[in-house]
Coordinates of N, CA and C in Angstrom, one line a residue:
M229 N 115.2 56.1 113.8 CA 114.1 56.6 113.0 C 113.5 57.9 113.6
T230 N 113.5 58.0 114.9 CA 113.0 59.2 115.5 C 113.9 60.4 115.1
L231 N 115.2 60.1 115.0 CA 116.2 61.2 114.6 C 115.9 61.6 113.2
A232 N 115.7 60.6 112.3 CA 115.4 60.9 110.9 C 114.1 61.7 110.7
S233 N 113.1 61.4 111.5 CA 111.8 62.1 111.4 C 112.0 63.5 112.0
R234 N 112.7 63.6 113.1 CA 112.9 64.9 113.7 C 113.7 65.9 112.8
V235 N 114.8 65.4 112.3 CA 115.7 66.3 111.5 C 115.0 66.6 110.1
S236 N 114.3 65.6 109.6 CA 113.6 65.9 108.3 C 112.5 67.0 108.5
T237 N 111.9 66.9 109.6 CA 110.9 68.0 109.9 C 111.5 69.3 110.0
Q238 N 112.7 69.4 110.7 CA 113.4 70.7 110.7 C 113.8 71.2 109.4
A239 N 114.2 70.2 108.5 CA 114.7 70.6 107.2 C 113.5 71.1 106.4
N240 N 112.3 70.5 106.5 CA 111.2 71.0 105.8 C 110.7 72.3 106.3
L241 N 111.0 72.6 107.5 CA 110.6 73.9 108.1 C 111.6 75.0 107.7
G242 N 112.6 74.7 107.1 CA 113.6 75.7 106.7 C 114.6 76.0 107.7
N243 N 114.8 75.1 108.7 CA 115.8 75.4 109.8 C 117.2 74.8 109.5
L244 N 117.4 74.4 108.3 CA 118.7 73.9 107.9 C 119.3 74.6 106.7
D245 N 118.9 75.9 106.6 CA 119.3 76.7 105.4 C 120.7 77.2 105.6
S246 N 121.1 77.5 106.8 CA 122.4 78.1 107.0 C 123.4 77.1 107.6
L247 N 124.7 77.3 107.4 CA 125.7 76.4 107.9 C 125.6 76.4 109.4
K248 N 125.4 77.5 110.1 CA 125.3 77.5 111.5 C 124.1 76.7 112.0
Q249 N 123.0 76.7 111.3 CA 121.8 75.9 111.7 C 122.1 74.4 111.6
K250 N 122.8 74.1 110.5 CA 123.1 72.7 110.2 C 124.0 72.1 111.3
W251 N 125.0 72.9 111.7 CA 126.0 72.5 112.7 C 125.3 72.4 114.0
Q252 N 124.5 73.4 114.4 CA 123.8 73.3 115.7 C 122.8 72.2 115.8
M253 N 122.1 71.9 114.7 CA 121.2 70.8 114.6 C 121.9 69.5 114.7
S254 N 123.0 69.4 114.1 CA 123.8 68.1 114.1 C 124.3 67.8 115.4
W255 N 125.1 68.7 116.1 CA 125.7 68.3 117.3 C 124.7 68.2 118.4
G256 N 123.6 68.9 118.4 CA 122.5 68.8 119.4 C 121.8 67.5 119.3
N257 N 121.5 67.0 118.1 CA 120.8 65.7 118.0 C 121.8 64.6 118.3
M258 N 123.0 64.7 117.9 CA 124.0 63.7 118.3 C 124.2 63.5 119.8
A259 N 124.2 64.6 120.5 CA 124.3 64.6 121.9 C 123.1 64.0 122.5
L260 N 121.9 64.3 122.0 CA 120.6 63.8 122.5 C 120.5 62.3 122.3
I261 N 120.9 61.8 121.1 CA 120.7 60.4 120.9 C 121.8 59.5 121.6
Q262 N 122.9 60.2 121.9 CA 123.9 59.5 122.7 C 123.4 59.3 124.1
C263 N 122.7 60.3 124.6 CA 122.1 60.3 126.0 C 121.0 59.2 126.0
Q264 N 120.1 59.3 125.0 CA 119.1 58.3 125.0 C 119.6 56.9 124.8
A265 N 120.6 56.7 123.9 CA 121.1 55.4 123.7 C 121.8 54.8 124.9
T266 N 122.5 55.6 125.7 CA 123.2 55.1 126.9 C 122.1 54.7 127.9
V267 N 121.1 55.5 128.1 CA 120.1 55.2 129.1 C 119.3 53.9 128.7
M268 N 118.9 53.9 127.4 CA 118.2 52.7 126.9 C 119.0 51.4 126.9
G269 N 120.3 51.6 126.6 CA 121.2 50.4 126.7 C 121.3 49.9 128.1
F270 N 121.4 50.8 129.1 CA 121.4 50.4 130.5 C 120.1 49.7 130.9
L271 N 119.0 50.3 130.5 CA 117.7 49.8 130.9 C 117.5 48.4 130.3
A272 N 117.9 48.2 129.0 CA 117.7 46.9 128.4 C 118.6 45.9 129.1
A273 N 119.8 46.2 129.4 CA 120.6 45.3 130.1 C 120.1 44.9 131.5
A274 N 119.5 45.9 132.2 CA 118.9 45.7 133.5 C 117.7 44.8 133.4
F275 N 116.9 45.0 132.4 CA 115.7 44.1 132.2 C 116.2 42.7 131.9
A276 N 117.1 42.5 131.0 CA 117.6 41.2 130.6 C 118.3 40.5 131.8
T277 N 119.0 41.3 132.6 CA 119.6 40.7 133.8 C 118.6 40.3 134.8
S278 N 117.5 41.0 135.0 CA 116.5 40.7 135.9 C 115.8 39.4 135.5
M279 N 115.5 39.2 134.2 CA 114.9 38.0 133.7 C 115.9 36.8 133.9
N280 N 117.2 37.0 133.7 CA 118.1 36.0 133.9 C 118.2 35.6 135.4
I281 N 118.1 36.6 136.3 CA 118.1 36.3 137.7 C 116.9 35.4 138.1
A282 N 115.8 35.8 137.5 CA 114.5 35.0 137.8 C 114.6 33.6 137.3
N283 N 115.4 33.4 136.3 CA 115.4 32.0 135.7 C 116.6 31.2 136.3
S284 N 117.7 31.8 136.4 CA 118.9 30.9 136.8 C 119.8 31.6 137.9
G285 N 119.4 32.7 138.5 CA 120.2 33.3 139.5 C 121.1 34.3 139.0
F286 N 121.8 35.0 139.9 CA 122.7 36.1 139.5 C 124.1 35.7 139.2
N287 N 124.7 36.1 138.2 CA 126.1 35.9 137.8 C 126.7 37.2 137.5
L288 N 127.7 37.6 138.2 CA 128.3 38.9 138.1 C 129.0 39.1 136.7
S289 N 129.8 38.1 136.3 CA 130.5 38.2 135.0 C 129.5 38.3 133.8
N290 N 128.4 37.5 133.9 CA 127.4 37.6 132.9 C 126.7 39.0 132.9
A291 N 126.4 39.5 134.1 CA 125.7 40.8 134.2 C 126.6 41.9 133.6
L292 N 127.9 41.9 133.9 CA 128.9 42.9 133.4 C 129.0 42.8 131.9
L293 N 129.1 41.5 131.4 CA 129.2 41.3 130.0 C 128.0 41.8 129.2
L294 N 126.8 41.5 129.8 CA 125.6 42.0 129.1 C 125.5 43.5 129.1
C295 N 125.7 44.1 130.3 CA 125.6 45.6 130.4 C 126.6 46.3 129.5
A296 N 127.9 45.8 129.5 CA 128.9 46.5 128.7 C 128.6 46.3 127.2
S297 N 128.2 45.1 126.8 CA 127.8 44.9 125.4 C 126.7 45.8 125.0
S298 N 125.7 45.9 125.8 CA 124.5 46.6 125.5 C 124.8 48.1 125.4
L299 N 125.6 48.7 126.3 CA 125.9 50.1 126.3 C 126.8 50.4 125.1
F300 N 127.8 49.6 124.8 CA 128.7 49.8 123.7 C 127.9 49.8 122.4
T301 N 127.1 48.7 122.3 CA 126.3 48.6 121.0 C 125.4 49.7 120.8
A302 N 124.6 50.1 121.8 CA 123.7 51.2 121.7 C 124.3 52.5 121.3
T303 N 125.4 52.9 122.0 CA 126.0 54.2 121.8 C 126.7 54.2 120.4
I304 N 127.5 53.2 120.1 CA 128.3 53.2 118.8 C 127.3 53.1 117.6
A305 N 126.3 52.2 117.7 CA 125.3 52.1 116.7 C 124.6 53.5 116.5
S306 N 124.2 54.1 117.5 CA 123.6 55.4 117.4 C 124.5 56.5 116.8
L307 N 125.8 56.4 117.2 CA 126.7 57.3 116.6 C 126.9 57.1 115.1
V308 N 127.0 55.9 114.7 CA 127.1 55.6 113.2 C 125.9 55.9 112.4
L309 N 124.7 55.4 112.9 CA 123.5 55.6 112.2 C 123.1 57.1 112.3
G310 N 123.3 57.7 113.4 CA 123.0 59.1 113.5 C 123.8 60.0 112.5
S311 N 125.1 59.7 112.4 CA 125.9 60.4 111.4 C 125.4 60.2 110.0
I312 N 125.1 59.0 109.7 CA 124.6 58.7 108.3 C 123.3 59.4 108.1
T313 N 122.4 59.3 109.0 CA 121.1 60.0 108.9 C 121.2 61.5 108.7
L314 N 122.0 62.1 109.5 CA 122.2 63.6 109.4 C 122.8 63.9 108.1
A315 N 123.7 63.1 107.6 CA 124.3 63.4 106.3 C 123.3 63.3 105.2
V316 N 122.5 62.2 105.3 CA 121.4 62.0 104.2 C 120.4 63.2 104.2
V317 N 120.0 63.6 105.4 CA 119.0 64.7 105.5 C 119.6 66.0 104.9
I318 N 120.8 66.3 105.3 CA 121.5 67.5 104.9 C 121.6 67.6 103.3
F319 N 122.1 66.5 102.8 CA 122.3 66.4 101.3 C 121.0 66.4 100.6
S320 N 120.0 65.7 101.1 CA 118.7 65.7 100.5 C 118.1 67.1 100.4
H321 N 118.3 67.8 101.6 CA 117.7 69.2 101.6 C 118.5 70.1 100.6
K322 N 119.8 69.8 100.5 CA 120.6 70.7 99.6 C 120.2 70.5 98.2
F323 N 119.8 69.3 97.8 CA 119.4 69.0 96.4 C 117.9 69.0 96.2
N324 N 117.2 69.6 97.1 CA 115.7 69.8 97.0 C 115.0 68.5 96.9
I325 N 115.4 67.5 97.7 CA 114.8 66.2 97.8 C 114.1 66.1 99.2
N326 N 112.9 65.7 99.2 CA 112.2 65.6 100.5 C 112.9 64.5 101.4
P327 N 113.6 64.9 102.5 CA 114.3 64.0 103.3 C 113.4 62.9 103.9
D328 N 112.2 63.2 104.1 CA 111.3 62.2 104.7 C 111.2 60.9 103.8
N329 N 111.4 61.1 102.5 CA 111.3 59.9 101.6 C 112.6 59.2 101.5
V330 N 113.7 59.7 102.1 CA 115.0 59.1 102.0 C 115.6 58.7 103.3
A331 N 115.6 59.6 104.3 CA 116.3 59.3 105.6 C 115.6 58.2 106.4
T332 N 114.3 58.2 106.5 CA 113.7 57.2 107.3 C 113.8 55.8 106.8
P333 N 113.7 55.5 105.5 CA 113.9 54.2 105.0 C 115.4 53.7 105.2
I334 N 116.3 54.6 105.0 CA 117.7 54.2 105.2 C 118.0 53.9 106.6
A335 N 117.5 54.7 107.6 CA 117.7 54.4 109.0 C 117.0 53.1 109.4
A336 N 115.9 52.8 108.8 CA 115.2 51.6 109.2 C 115.9 50.4 108.6
S337 N 116.4 50.5 107.4 CA 117.1 49.3 106.8 C 118.5 49.1 107.4
L338 N 119.2 50.1 107.8 CA 120.5 49.9 108.3 C 120.6 49.6 109.8
G339 N 119.5 49.9 110.5 CA 119.5 49.8 112.0 C 119.8 48.4 112.5
D340 N 119.1 47.4 112.0 CA 119.2 46.0 112.5 C 120.6 45.5 112.2
V341 N 121.0 45.6 110.9 CA 122.3 45.0 110.6 C 123.5 45.6 111.3
T342 N 123.4 47.0 111.4 CA 124.5 47.7 112.1 C 124.6 47.3 113.6
T343 N 123.4 47.3 114.2 CA 123.4 47.0 115.6 C 123.8 45.5 115.9
L344 N 123.3 44.6 115.1 CA 123.7 43.2 115.3 C 125.2 43.0 115.1
G345 N 125.7 43.7 114.1 CA 127.1 43.5 113.8 C 128.0 44.0 114.9
I346 N 127.7 45.2 115.4 CA 128.5 45.7 116.6 C 128.3 44.9 117.8
L347 N 127.1 44.4 118.1 CA 126.8 43.6 119.2 C 127.6 42.3 119.2
A348 N 127.6 41.6 118.0 CA 128.3 40.4 117.8 C 129.8 40.6 118.1
A349 N 130.4 41.7 117.6 CA 131.8 41.9 117.7 C 132.2 42.2 119.1
I350 N 131.5 43.1 119.8 CA 131.9 43.4 121.2 C 131.6 42.3 122.2
S351 N 130.5 41.6 122.0 CA 130.1 40.6 122.9 C 131.1 39.4 122.8
S352 N 131.5 39.1 121.5 CA 132.4 38.0 121.3 C 133.7 38.3 122.0
Y353 N 134.2 39.5 121.9 CA 135.5 39.9 122.5 C 135.3 39.8 124.1
L354 N 134.3 40.4 124.6 CA 134.1 40.4 126.1 C 133.9 39.0 126.6
Y355 N 133.2 38.1 125.8 CA 133.0 36.8 126.3 C 134.3 36.0 126.5
Q356 N 135.3 36.3 125.6 CA 136.5 35.6 125.7 C 137.3 35.9 127.0
I357 N 137.0 37.1 127.6 CA 137.7 37.5 128.8 C 136.6 37.8 129.9
K358 N 135.6 37.0 129.9 CA 134.4 37.2 130.8 C 134.8 37.1 132.3
E359 N 135.9 36.4 132.6 CA 136.3 36.2 134.0 C 137.1 37.4 134.5
N360 N 137.5 38.3 133.5 CA 138.2 39.5 133.9 C 137.2 40.6 134.0
Y361 N 136.9 41.1 135.2 CA 135.9 42.1 135.4 C 136.3 43.5 135.0
V362 N 137.6 43.8 134.7 CA 138.1 45.1 134.5 C 137.6 45.7 133.2
P363 N 137.8 45.1 132.0 CA 137.3 45.7 130.8 C 135.9 46.1 130.7
P364 N 134.9 45.1 131.1 CA 133.5 45.6 131.0 C 133.2 46.7 132.0
S365 N 133.9 46.6 133.2 CA 133.6 47.7 134.2 C 134.1 49.0 133.7
I366 N 135.2 49.1 133.0 CA 135.7 50.3 132.4 C 134.7 50.8 131.4
I367 N 134.3 49.9 130.5 CA 133.3 50.3 129.4 C 132.0 50.9 130.1
I368 N 131.5 50.2 131.1 CA 130.3 50.7 131.7 C 130.5 52.1 132.4
G369 N 131.7 52.2 133.1 CA 132.0 53.4 133.8 C 132.1 54.6 132.9
I370 N 132.8 54.4 131.7 CA 133.0 55.5 130.8 C 131.6 56.0 130.2
F371 N 130.8 55.1 129.8 CA 129.5 55.5 129.2 C 128.6 56.1 130.2
V372 N 128.6 55.6 131.4 CA 127.7 56.2 132.5 C 128.2 57.6 132.8
L373 N 129.5 57.8 132.9 CA 130.1 59.1 133.3 C 129.8 60.2 132.1
L374 N 129.6 59.7 130.9 CA 129.3 60.6 129.8 C 127.9 61.1 129.8
I375 N 127.0 60.4 130.5 CA 125.6 60.8 130.5 C 125.4 62.3 130.9
P376 N 126.0 62.8 132.0 CA 125.8 64.2 132.3 C 126.3 65.1 131.2
V377 N 127.4 64.7 130.5 CA 127.9 65.5 129.4 C 126.8 65.7 128.3
W378 N 126.2 64.5 127.9 CA 125.2 64.5 126.9 C 124.0 65.3 127.3
I379 N 123.6 65.2 128.5 CA 122.5 66.0 129.0 C 122.7 67.5 129.0
Y380 N 123.9 67.9 129.4 CA 124.3 69.3 129.4 C 124.3 69.8 127.9
L381 N 124.9 69.1 127.0 CA 125.0 69.6 125.6 C 123.6 69.6 125.0
S382 N 122.7 68.7 125.3 CA 121.4 68.7 124.8 C 120.6 69.8 125.3
Y383 N 120.7 70.1 126.6 CA 120.0 71.2 127.3 C 120.4 72.5 126.7
K384 N 121.7 72.7 126.3 CA 122.2 73.9 125.7 C 121.7 74.1 124.3
N385 N 121.2 73.1 123.7 CA 120.8 73.2 122.2 C 119.3 73.5 122.1
P386 N 119.0 74.6 121.5 CA 117.5 75.0 121.4 C 116.7 74.0 120.6
F387 N 117.4 73.3 119.6 CA 116.6 72.4 118.7 C 116.2 71.1 119.4
V388 N 116.9 70.7 120.5 CA 116.6 69.4 121.1 C 116.2 69.5 122.6
R389 N 116.2 70.7 123.1 CA 116.0 70.9 124.6 C 114.6 70.3 125.0
Q390 N 113.6 70.6 124.2 CA 112.3 70.1 124.5 C 112.2 68.6 124.4
V391 N 112.9 68.0 123.5 CA 112.9 66.6 123.3 C 113.6 65.9 124.5
L392 N 114.6 66.6 125.1 CA 115.3 66.1 126.3 C 114.3 65.8 127.4
Y393 N 113.2 66.6 127.5 CA 112.2 66.5 128.5 C 111.1 65.5 128.1
S394 N 110.7 65.6 126.9 CA 109.4 64.9 126.5 C 109.7 63.7 125.7
G395 N 110.9 63.4 125.3 CA 111.2 62.3 124.4 C 111.4 61.0 125.0
W396 N 111.3 60.9 126.3 CA 111.6 59.6 127.0 C 110.5 58.6 126.9
V397 N 109.3 59.0 127.1 CA 108.2 58.1 127.1 C 108.1 57.2 125.8
P398 N 108.2 57.8 124.6 CA 108.1 57.0 123.4 C 109.3 55.9 123.3
V399 N 110.5 56.3 123.7 CA 111.6 55.4 123.5 C 111.6 54.3 124.6
I400 N 111.2 54.6 125.8 CA 111.0 53.6 126.9 C 109.9 52.7 126.5
T401 N 108.8 53.2 126.0 CA 107.7 52.3 125.6 C 108.1 51.4 124.5
A402 N 108.9 51.9 123.5 CA 109.4 51.1 122.4 C 110.4 50.0 123.0
L403 N 111.2 50.4 124.0 CA 112.1 49.4 124.6 C 111.3 48.2 125.2
I404 N 110.2 48.6 125.9 CA 109.4 47.6 126.6 C 108.7 46.6 125.5
I405 N 108.2 47.3 124.5 CA 107.5 46.5 123.4 C 108.5 45.6 122.7
T406 N 109.7 46.1 122.4 CA 110.7 45.3 121.7 C 111.2 44.2 122.6
S407 N 111.4 44.4 123.9 CA 111.8 43.4 124.8 C 110.8 42.3 124.9
A408 N 109.5 42.6 125.0 CA 108.5 41.6 125.0 C 108.4 40.9 123.7
G409 N 108.6 41.6 122.6 CA 108.6 40.9 121.3 C 109.8 39.9 121.2
G410 N 110.9 40.3 121.8 CA 112.1 39.4 121.8 C 111.8 38.0 122.5
Y411 N 111.0 38.1 123.6 CA 110.7 36.9 124.3 C 109.6 36.1 123.5
I412 N 108.7 36.8 122.8 CA 107.8 36.1 122.0 C 108.5 35.4 120.8
L413 N 109.5 36.1 120.2 CA 110.3 35.5 119.2 C 111.0 34.3 119.7
E414 N 111.6 34.4 120.8 CA 112.4 33.2 121.4 C 111.5 32.0 121.6
F415 N 110.3 32.2 122.1 CA 109.3 31.1 122.2 C 108.9 30.6 120.9
S416 N 108.7 31.4 119.9 CA 108.3 31.0 118.6 C 109.4 30.1 117.9
V417 N 110.6 30.6 118.1 CA 111.7 29.9 117.4 C 111.9 28.5 118.0
S418 N 111.6 28.4 119.3 CA 111.7 27.0 119.9 C 110.6 26.1 119.5
Q419 N 109.5 26.7 119.0 CA 108.4 25.9 118.6 C 108.4 25.6 117.1
F420 N 108.8 26.6 116.3 CA 108.8 26.5 114.9 C 110.2 26.7 114.3
K421 N 110.8 25.7 113.8 CA 112.1 25.8 113.3 C 112.1 26.7 112.0
G422 N 113.1 27.6 111.9 CA 113.2 28.4 110.7 C 112.3 29.7 110.8
F423 N 111.6 29.9 112.0 CA 110.8 31.0 112.1 C 111.6 32.3 112.2
A424 N 112.8 32.3 112.7 CA 113.6 33.5 112.9 C 114.0 34.1 111.5
I425 N 114.0 33.3 110.5 CA 114.4 33.8 109.2 C 113.5 34.8 108.7
F426 N 112.2 34.7 109.1 CA 111.2 35.6 108.6 C 111.0 36.9 109.5
Q427 N 111.8 36.9 110.6 CA 111.6 38.1 111.5 C 112.0 39.4 110.9
P428 N 113.1 39.5 110.1 CA 113.3 40.8 109.4 C 112.3 41.2 108.4
V429 N 111.7 40.2 107.7 CA 110.6 40.6 106.8 C 109.4 41.1 107.5
I430 N 109.1 40.4 108.6 CA 107.9 40.8 109.4 C 108.1 42.2 109.9
N431 N 109.3 42.5 110.4 CA 109.5 43.8 111.0 C 109.5 44.9 109.9
G432 N 110.0 44.5 108.7 CA 110.1 45.4 107.6 C 108.7 45.8 107.1
E433 N 107.7 44.9 107.2 CA 106.4 45.2 106.8 C 105.7 46.1 107.8

């Protein structure tokens, strides 16, 4: 949603009028969200692993499974949703439609279902081979090694360079709030059967 808001603002400012501007805006924002998604995925996995250690101790296979699933889901979901969001904004701008009225609702509605689908698929596969440390280690290594690449590309892009410095506090804060909300939801589900059904509706409001 931050991508949708950021690109919509640039479109309304007239910074997407030329093909060069569209291309520069697109690859710069994609590099930035890949960087943010990788870091956020790693932090989310670290937080969940820490909570698991506090409750039941450390398990290497579970930690690798969680970290690999988190990184893969965050980066691939960001790639898919980012591409859709950029396409929606560019086409909205082309047909003189305010992208703020289109891109943000689409990003919000597709975010949960896309992320959950990718997470279910990758985690199910990795869980079947959880005793084999190689596949999750390779996944983690690839995504971590790509972080400097995303940082370099974002820094070279004038549209997102400032966000590379100042955009971390909001997303980290959102991660903390979301993680806390997850534990509240887990507690609520254990107390009230069927409560989880209403969670998307509550979030949507």
